[in-house]
């Protein structure tokens, strides 16, 4: 999605969004913890903090906010006669 600038919610856990996210293409959710980004498939310290500290509610709120933003843009385009 990001490579085509399609708005999306991106959850980054053991990786760095600064290396892969296209600006303004995504809402990025990430928790800064001392051991990351580690880029490992298995959590070296074993606590999975970068994953467990992102709540379902945070992901949901990011998605709802993104949909509201997109809906607002569509309404504006329709009002201007662009669609």
PDB file of N, CA and C in Angstrom:
ATOM      1  N   UNK A   1       0.822  -1.188   0.000  1.00  0.00           N
ATOM      2  CA  UNK A   1       0.000   0.000   0.000  1.00  0.00           C
ATOM      3  C   UNK A   1       0.871   1.259   0.000  1.00  0.00           C
ATOM      4  N   UNK A   2       1.891   1.268   0.831  1.00  0.00           N
ATOM      5  CA  UNK A   2       2.715   2.474   0.939  1.00  0.00           C
ATOM      6  C   UNK A   2       3.446   2.791  -0.354  1.00  0.00           C
ATOM      7  N   UNK A   3       3.835   1.782  -1.111  1.00  0.00           N
ATOM      8  CA  UNK A   3       4.566   2.043  -2.348  1.00  0.00           C
ATOM      9  C   UNK A   3       3.694   2.736  -3.386  1.00  0.00           C
ATOM     10  N   UNK A   4       2.368   2.627  -3.226  1.00  0.00           N
ATOM     11  CA  UNK A   4       1.440   3.295  -4.129  1.00  0.00           C
ATOM     12  C   UNK A   4       0.747   4.472  -3.450  1.00  0.00           C
ATOM     13  N   UNK A   5       1.250   4.888  -2.292  1.00  0.00           N
ATOM     14  CA  UNK A   5       0.710   6.003  -1.512  1.00  0.00           C
ATOM     15  C   UNK A   5      -0.755   5.793  -1.142  1.00  0.00           C
ATOM     16  N   UNK A   6      -1.136   4.540  -0.908  1.00  0.00           N
ATOM     17  CA  UNK A   6      -2.479   4.230  -0.446  1.00  0.00           C
ATOM     18  C   UNK A   6      -2.482   4.391   1.074  1.00  0.00           C
ATOM     19  N   UNK A   7      -3.368   5.224   1.605  1.00  0.00           N
ATOM     20  CA  UNK A   7      -3.398   5.411   3.056  1.00  0.00           C
ATOM     21  C   UNK A   7      -3.583   4.084   3.783  1.00  0.00           C
ATOM     22  N   UNK A   8      -2.806   3.886   4.829  1.00  0.00           N
ATOM     23  CA  UNK A   8      -2.873   2.640   5.581  1.00  0.00           C
ATOM     24  C   UNK A   8      -2.394   2.864   7.000  1.00  0.00           C
ATOM     25  N   UNK A   9      -2.744   1.933   7.856  1.00  0.00           N
ATOM     26  CA  UNK A   9      -2.223   1.909   9.214  1.00  0.00           C
ATOM     27  C   UNK A   9      -1.119   0.865   9.225  1.00  0.00           C
ATOM     28  N   UNK A  10       0.072   1.280   9.593  1.00  0.00           N
ATOM     29  CA  UNK A  10       1.222   0.375   9.600  1.00  0.00           C
ATOM     30  C   UNK A  10       1.703   0.171  11.028  1.00  0.00           C
ATOM     31  N   UNK A  11       1.841  -1.086  11.405  1.00  0.00           N
ATOM     32  CA  UNK A  11       2.338  -1.438  12.734  1.00  0.00           C
ATOM     33  C   UNK A  11       3.769  -1.938  12.558  1.00  0.00           C
ATOM     34  N   UNK A  12       4.700  -1.202  13.137  1.00  0.00           N
ATOM     35  CA  UNK A  12       6.111  -1.572  13.062  1.00  0.00           C
ATOM     36  C   UNK A  12       6.533  -2.093  14.414  1.00  0.00           C
ATOM     37  N   UNK A  13       7.011  -3.318  14.424  1.00  0.00           N
ATOM     38  CA  UNK A  13       7.427  -3.876  15.706  1.00  0.00           C
ATOM     39  C   UNK A  13       8.941  -3.999  15.789  1.00  0.00           C
ATOM     40  N   UNK A  14       9.593  -4.974  15.186  1.00  0.00           N
ATOM     41  CA  UNK A  14      11.042  -4.993  15.352  1.00  0.00           C
ATOM     42  C   UNK A  14      11.788  -4.220  14.262  1.00  0.00           C
ATOM     43  N   UNK A  15      11.077  -3.391  13.489  1.00  0.00           N
ATOM     44  CA  UNK A  15      11.704  -2.672  12.384  1.00  0.00           C
ATOM     45  C   UNK A  15      11.573  -1.168  12.562  1.00  0.00           C
ATOM     46  N   UNK A  16      12.273  -0.422  11.731  1.00  0.00           N
ATOM     47  CA  UNK A  16      12.304   1.037  11.796  1.00  0.00           C
ATOM     48  C   UNK A  16      11.465   1.626  10.671  1.00  0.00           C
ATOM     49  N   UNK A  17      10.363   2.307  10.986  1.00  0.00           N
ATOM     50  CA  UNK A  17       9.532   2.884   9.935  1.00  0.00           C
ATOM     51  C   UNK A  17      10.262   3.951   9.120  1.00  0.00           C
ATOM     52  N   UNK A  18      11.277   4.550   9.691  1.00  0.00           N
ATOM     53  CA  UNK A  18      12.042   5.565   8.972  1.00  0.00           C
ATOM     54  C   UNK A  18      12.740   5.016   7.738  1.00  0.00           C
ATOM     55  N   UNK A  19      12.929   3.719   7.698  1.00  0.00           N
ATOM     56  CA  UNK A  19      13.598   3.093   6.557  1.00  0.00           C
ATOM     57  C   UNK A  19      12.625   2.618   5.492  1.00  0.00           C
ATOM     58  N   UNK A  20      11.336   2.495   5.832  1.00  0.00           N
ATOM     59  CA  UNK A  20      10.419   1.870   4.885  1.00  0.00           C
ATOM     60  C   UNK A  20       9.115   2.605   4.625  1.00  0.00           C
ATOM     61  N   UNK A  21       8.756   3.586   5.411  1.00  0.00           N
ATOM     62  CA  UNK A  21       7.469   4.263   5.234  1.00  0.00           C
ATOM     63  C   UNK A  21       7.622   5.458   4.298  1.00  0.00           C
ATOM     64  N   UNK A  22       6.693   5.554   3.364  1.00  0.00           N
ATOM     65  CA  UNK A  22       6.629   6.722   2.496  1.00  0.00           C
ATOM     66  C   UNK A  22       5.876   7.800   3.270  1.00  0.00           C
ATOM     67  N   UNK A  23       6.446   9.003   3.405  1.00  0.00           N
ATOM     68  CA  UNK A  23       5.781  10.065   4.174  1.00  0.00           C
ATOM     69  C   UNK A  23       4.351  10.306   3.698  1.00  0.00           C
ATOM     70  N   UNK A  24       3.461  10.512   4.622  1.00  0.00           N
ATOM     71  CA  UNK A  24       2.045  10.795   4.409  1.00  0.00           C
ATOM     72  C   UNK A  24       1.276   9.629   3.799  1.00  0.00           C
ATOM     73  N   UNK A  25       1.892   8.468   3.621  1.00  0.00           N
ATOM     74  CA  UNK A  25       1.178   7.324   3.062  1.00  0.00           C
ATOM     75  C   UNK A  25       0.575   6.447   4.146  1.00  0.00           C
ATOM     76  N   UNK A  26       1.037   6.574   5.372  1.00  0.00           N
ATOM     77  CA  UNK A  26       0.595   5.668   6.421  1.00  0.00           C
ATOM     78  C   UNK A  26       0.443   6.380   7.752  1.00  0.00           C
ATOM     79  N   UNK A  27      -0.326   5.751   8.607  1.00  0.00           N
ATOM     80  CA  UNK A  27      -0.315   6.091  10.023  1.00  0.00           C
ATOM     81  C   UNK A  27       0.554   5.028  10.661  1.00  0.00           C
ATOM     82  N   UNK A  28       1.574   5.454  11.322  1.00  0.00           N
ATOM     83  CA  UNK A  28       2.550   4.514  11.873  1.00  0.00           C
ATOM     84  C   UNK A  28       2.324   4.328  13.363  1.00  0.00           C
ATOM     85  N   UNK A  29       2.238   3.073  13.777  1.00  0.00           N
ATOM     86  CA  UNK A  29       2.164   2.732  15.195  1.00  0.00           C
ATOM     87  C   UNK A  29       3.433   1.985  15.549  1.00  0.00           C
ATOM     88  N   UNK A  30       4.095   2.488  16.570  1.00  0.00           N
ATOM     89  CA  UNK A  30       5.352   1.880  17.003  1.00  0.00           C
ATOM     90  C   UNK A  30       5.630   2.301  18.437  1.00  0.00           C
ATOM     91  N   UNK A  31       6.197   1.428  19.199  1.00  0.00           N
ATOM     92  CA  UNK A  31       6.599   1.752  20.569  1.00  0.00           C
ATOM     93  C   UNK A  31       8.116   1.774  20.639  1.00  0.00           C
ATOM     94  N   UNK A  32       8.634   2.850  21.157  1.00  0.00           N
ATOM     95  CA  UNK A  32      10.086   2.979  21.350  1.00  0.00           C
ATOM     96  C   UNK A  32      10.472   2.210  22.601  1.00  0.00           C
ATOM     97  N   UNK A  33      11.309   1.216  22.411  1.00  0.00           N
ATOM     98  CA  UNK A  33      11.836   0.493  23.564  1.00  0.00           C
ATOM     99  C   UNK A  33      13.343   0.368  23.394  1.00  0.00           C
ATOM    100  N   UNK A  34      14.025   0.142  24.460  1.00  0.00           N
ATOM    101  CA  UNK A  34      15.484   0.154  24.453  1.00  0.00           C
ATOM    102  C   UNK A  34      16.168  -0.847  23.541  1.00  0.00           C
ATOM    103  N   UNK A  35      15.529  -1.943  23.238  1.00  0.00           N
ATOM    104  CA  UNK A  35      16.192  -2.983  22.447  1.00  0.00           C
ATOM    105  C   UNK A  35      15.850  -2.920  20.956  1.00  0.00           C
ATOM    106  N   UNK A  36      15.090  -1.945  20.547  1.00  0.00           N
ATOM    107  CA  UNK A  36      14.661  -1.920  19.143  1.00  0.00           C
ATOM    108  C   UNK A  36      15.151  -0.699  18.404  1.00  0.00           C
ATOM    109  N   UNK A  37      15.100  -0.719  17.124  1.00  0.00           N
ATOM    110  CA  UNK A  37      14.646  -1.849  16.319  1.00  0.00           C
ATOM    111  C   UNK A  37      15.724  -2.919  16.209  1.00  0.00           C
ATOM    112  N   UNK A  38      15.314  -4.162  16.344  1.00  0.00           N
ATOM    113  CA  UNK A  38      16.291  -5.261  16.337  1.00  0.00           C
ATOM    114  C   UNK A  38      16.296  -6.040  15.020  1.00  0.00           C
ATOM    115  N   UNK A  39      15.210  -5.956  14.259  1.00  0.00           N
ATOM    116  CA  UNK A  39      15.090  -6.654  12.969  1.00  0.00           C
ATOM    117  C   UNK A  39      15.179  -8.170  13.102  1.00  0.00           C
ATOM    118  N   UNK A  40      14.865  -8.690  14.261  1.00  0.00           N
ATOM    119  CA  UNK A  40      14.943 -10.131  14.488  1.00  0.00           C
ATOM    120  C   UNK A  40      13.556 -10.772  14.380  1.00  0.00           C
ATOM    121  N   UNK A  41      13.507 -12.005  13.906  1.00  0.00           N
ATOM    122  CA  UNK A  41      12.248 -12.743  13.847  1.00  0.00           C
ATOM    123  C   UNK A  41      11.836 -13.228  15.232  1.00  0.00           C
ATOM    124  N   UNK A  42      12.800 -13.487  16.082  1.00  0.00           N
ATOM    125  CA  UNK A  42      12.543 -13.908  17.458  1.00  0.00           C
ATOM    126  C   UNK A  42      13.053 -12.812  18.388  1.00  0.00           C
ATOM    127  N   UNK A  43      12.320 -12.526  19.433  1.00  0.00           N
ATOM    128  CA  UNK A  43      12.679 -11.464  20.368  1.00  0.00           C
ATOM    129  C   UNK A  43      13.893 -11.886  21.198  1.00  0.00           C
ATOM    130  N   UNK A  44      15.064 -11.227  20.993  1.00  0.00           N
ATOM    131  CA  UNK A  44      16.256 -11.614  21.768  1.00  0.00           C
ATOM    132  C   UNK A  44      16.055 -11.558  23.287  1.00  0.00           C
ATOM    133  N   UNK A  45      15.457 -10.465  23.849  1.00  0.00           N
ATOM    134  CA  UNK A  45      15.249 -10.467  25.299  1.00  0.00           C
ATOM    135  C   UNK A  45      14.076 -11.346  25.738  1.00  0.00           C
ATOM    136  N   UNK A  46      13.217 -11.738  24.794  1.00  0.00           N
ATOM    137  CA  UNK A  46      12.107 -12.627  25.114  1.00  0.00           C
ATOM    138  C   UNK A  46      10.837 -11.968  25.630  1.00  0.00           C
ATOM    139  N   UNK A  47      10.771 -10.638  25.690  1.00  0.00           N
ATOM    140  CA  UNK A  47       9.581  -9.984  26.252  1.00  0.00           C
ATOM    141  C   UNK A  47       8.598  -9.474  25.195  1.00  0.00           C
ATOM    142  N   UNK A  48       9.027  -9.374  23.934  1.00  0.00           N
ATOM    143  CA  UNK A  48       8.169  -8.914  22.835  1.00  0.00           C
ATOM    144  C   UNK A  48       7.516  -7.566  23.130  1.00  0.00           C
ATOM    145  N   UNK A  49       8.230  -6.703  23.849  1.00  0.00           N
ATOM    146  CA  UNK A  49       7.684  -5.412  24.252  1.00  0.00           C
ATOM    147  C   UNK A  49       7.255  -4.525  23.099  1.00  0.00           C
ATOM    148  N   UNK A  50       7.972  -4.589  21.996  1.00  0.00           N
ATOM    149  CA  UNK A  50       7.611  -3.745  20.854  1.00  0.00           C
ATOM    150  C   UNK A  50       6.250  -4.142  20.290  1.00  0.00           C
ATOM    151  N   UNK A  51       5.850  -5.394  20.500  1.00  0.00           N
ATOM    152  CA  UNK A  51       4.551  -5.870  20.017  1.00  0.00           C
ATOM    153  C   UNK A  51       3.464  -5.740  21.074  1.00  0.00           C
ATOM    154  N   UNK A  52       3.780  -6.129  22.278  1.00  0.00           N
ATOM    155  CA  UNK A  52       2.743  -6.188  23.313  1.00  0.00           C
ATOM    156  C   UNK A  52       2.325  -4.814  23.825  1.00  0.00           C
ATOM    157  N   UNK A  53       3.156  -3.784  23.604  1.00  0.00           N
ATOM    158  CA  UNK A  53       2.805  -2.452  24.089  1.00  0.00           C
ATOM    159  C   UNK A  53       1.893  -1.687  23.132  1.00  0.00           C
ATOM    160  N   UNK A  54       1.648  -2.208  21.934  1.00  0.00           N
ATOM    161  CA  UNK A  54       0.697  -1.591  21.004  1.00  0.00           C
ATOM    162  C   UNK A  54      -0.649  -2.268  21.233  1.00  0.00           C
ATOM    163  N   UNK A  55      -1.618  -1.490  21.680  1.00  0.00           N
ATOM    164  CA  UNK A  55      -2.918  -2.078  22.021  1.00  0.00           C
ATOM    165  C   UNK A  55      -3.837  -2.168  20.803  1.00  0.00           C
ATOM    166  N   UNK A  56      -4.798  -3.060  20.907  1.00  0.00           N
ATOM    167  CA  UNK A  56      -5.814  -3.191  19.867  1.00  0.00           C
ATOM    168  C   UNK A  56      -6.546  -1.867  19.711  1.00  0.00           C
ATOM    169  N   UNK A  57      -6.807  -1.192  20.819  1.00  0.00           N
ATOM    170  CA  UNK A  57      -7.503   0.094  20.775  1.00  0.00           C
ATOM    171  C   UNK A  57      -6.702   1.141  19.992  1.00  0.00           C
ATOM    172  N   UNK A  58      -5.382   1.146  20.145  1.00  0.00           N
ATOM    173  CA  UNK A  58      -4.553   2.095  19.389  1.00  0.00           C
ATOM    174  C   UNK A  58      -4.656   1.847  17.888  1.00  0.00           C
ATOM    175  N   UNK A  59      -4.643   0.581  17.494  1.00  0.00           N
ATOM    176  CA  UNK A  59      -4.758   0.237  16.070  1.00  0.00           C
ATOM    177  C   UNK A  59      -6.143   0.633  15.567  1.00  0.00           C
ATOM    178  N   UNK A  60      -7.163   0.329  16.337  1.00  0.00           N
ATOM    179  CA  UNK A  60      -8.534   0.675  15.967  1.00  0.00           C
ATOM    180  C   UNK A  60      -8.694   2.190  15.809  1.00  0.00           C
ATOM    181  N   UNK A  61      -8.204   2.945  16.783  1.00  0.00           N
ATOM    182  CA  UNK A  61      -8.327   4.407  16.726  1.00  0.00           C
ATOM    183  C   UNK A  61      -7.577   4.983  15.526  1.00  0.00           C
ATOM    184  N   UNK A  62      -6.430   4.431  15.204  1.00  0.00           N
ATOM    185  CA  UNK A  62      -5.677   4.891  14.036  1.00  0.00           C
ATOM    186  C   UNK A  62      -6.453   4.616  12.755  1.00  0.00           C
ATOM    187  N   UNK A  63      -7.076   3.439  12.667  1.00  0.00           N
ATOM    188  CA  UNK A  63      -7.863   3.092  11.479  1.00  0.00           C
ATOM    189  C   UNK A  63      -9.092   3.979  11.353  1.00  0.00           C
ATOM    190  N   UNK A  64      -9.804   4.195  12.440  1.00  0.00           N
ATOM    191  CA  UNK A  64     -10.984   5.060  12.419  1.00  0.00           C
ATOM    192  C   UNK A  64     -10.592   6.480  12.019  1.00  0.00           C
ATOM    193  N   UNK A  65      -9.510   6.986  12.585  1.00  0.00           N
ATOM    194  CA  UNK A  65      -9.043   8.326  12.239  1.00  0.00           C
ATOM    195  C   UNK A  65      -8.682   8.433  10.767  1.00  0.00           C
ATOM    196  N   UNK A  66      -8.069   7.406  10.225  1.00  0.00           N
ATOM    197  CA  UNK A  66      -7.713   7.399   8.813  1.00  0.00           C
ATOM    198  C   UNK A  66      -8.962   7.388   7.939  1.00  0.00           C
ATOM    199  N   UNK A  67      -9.952   6.568   8.290  1.00  0.00           N
ATOM    200  CA  UNK A  67     -11.202   6.537   7.527  1.00  0.00           C
ATOM    201  C   UNK A  67     -11.915   7.887   7.583  1.00  0.00           C
ATOM    202  N   UNK A  68     -11.921   8.522   8.738  1.00  0.00           N
ATOM    203  CA  UNK A  68     -12.559   9.834   8.862  1.00  0.00           C
ATOM    204  C   UNK A  68     -11.839  10.869   8.007  1.00  0.00           C
ATOM    205  N   UNK A  69     -10.527  10.803   7.975  1.00  0.00           N
ATOM    206  CA  UNK A  69      -9.737  11.726   7.158  1.00  0.00           C
ATOM    207  C   UNK A  69     -10.040  11.517   5.668  1.00  0.00           C
ATOM    208  N   UNK A  70     -10.083  10.272   5.236  1.00  0.00           N
ATOM    209  CA  UNK A  70     -10.376   9.957   3.838  1.00  0.00           C
ATOM    210  C   UNK A  70     -11.796  10.389   3.492  1.00  0.00           C
ATOM    211  N   UNK A  71     -12.754  10.105   4.376  1.00  0.00           N
ATOM    212  CA  UNK A  71     -14.141  10.473   4.140  1.00  0.00           C
ATOM    213  C   UNK A  71     -14.286  11.984   4.009  1.00  0.00           C
ATOM    214  N   UNK A  72     -13.569  12.723   4.834  1.00  0.00           N
ATOM    215  CA  UNK A  72     -13.613  14.185   4.756  1.00  0.00           C
ATOM    216  C   UNK A  72     -13.076  14.703   3.434  1.00  0.00           C
ATOM    217  N   UNK A  73     -12.008  14.068   2.934  1.00  0.00           N
ATOM    218  CA  UNK A  73     -11.453  14.472   1.640  1.00  0.00           C
ATOM    219  C   UNK A  73     -12.420  14.169   0.509  1.00  0.00           C
ATOM    220  N   UNK A  74     -13.084  13.008   0.581  1.00  0.00           N
ATOM    221  CA  UNK A  74     -14.045  12.649  -0.459  1.00  0.00           C
ATOM    222  C   UNK A  74     -15.211  13.604  -0.479  1.00  0.00           C
ATOM    223  N   UNK A  75     -15.722  13.958   0.709  1.00  0.00           N
ATOM    224  CA  UNK A  75     -16.841  14.907   0.780  1.00  0.00           C
ATOM    225  C   UNK A  75     -16.457  16.247   0.179  1.00  0.00           C
ATOM    226  N   UNK A  76     -15.241  16.711   0.458  1.00  0.00           N
ATOM    227  CA  UNK A  76     -14.764  17.981  -0.091  1.00  0.00           C
ATOM    228  C   UNK A  76     -14.664  17.904  -1.615  1.00  0.00           C
ATOM    229  N   UNK A  77     -14.160  16.786  -2.130  1.00  0.00           N
ATOM    230  CA  UNK A  77     -14.050  16.614  -3.577  1.00  0.00           C
ATOM    231  C   UNK A  77     -15.423  16.605  -4.241  1.00  0.00           C
ATOM    232  N   UNK A  78     -16.393  15.948  -3.594  1.00  0.00           N
ATOM    233  CA  UNK A  78     -17.746  15.906  -4.154  1.00  0.00           C
ATOM    234  C   UNK A  78     -18.338  17.308  -4.140  1.00  0.00           C
ATOM    235  N   UNK A  79     -18.157  18.049  -3.065  1.00  0.00           N
ATOM    236  CA  UNK A  79     -18.693  19.408  -2.980  1.00  0.00           C
ATOM    237  C   UNK A  79     -18.084  20.319  -4.036  1.00  0.00           C
ATOM    238  N   UNK A  80     -16.811  20.113  -4.372  1.00  0.00           N
ATOM    239  CA  UNK A  80     -16.153  20.935  -5.396  1.00  0.00           C
ATOM    240  C   UNK A  80     -16.492  20.454  -6.798  1.00  0.00           C
ATOM    241  N   UNK A  81     -17.165  19.310  -6.910  1.00  0.00           N
ATOM    242  CA  UNK A  81     -17.495  18.758  -8.218  1.00  0.00           C
ATOM    243  C   UNK A  81     -16.351  18.000  -8.856  1.00  0.00           C
ATOM    244  N   UNK A  82     -15.353  17.662  -8.047  1.00  0.00           N
ATOM    245  CA  UNK A  82     -14.178  16.949  -8.584  1.00  0.00           C
ATOM    246  C   UNK A  82     -14.474  15.469  -8.803  1.00  0.00           C
ATOM    247  N   UNK A  83     -15.527  14.950  -8.161  1.00  0.00           N
ATOM    248  CA  UNK A  83     -15.888  13.529  -8.350  1.00  0.00           C
ATOM    249  C   UNK A  83     -17.250  13.423  -8.965  1.00  0.00           C
TER     250      UNK A  83
END
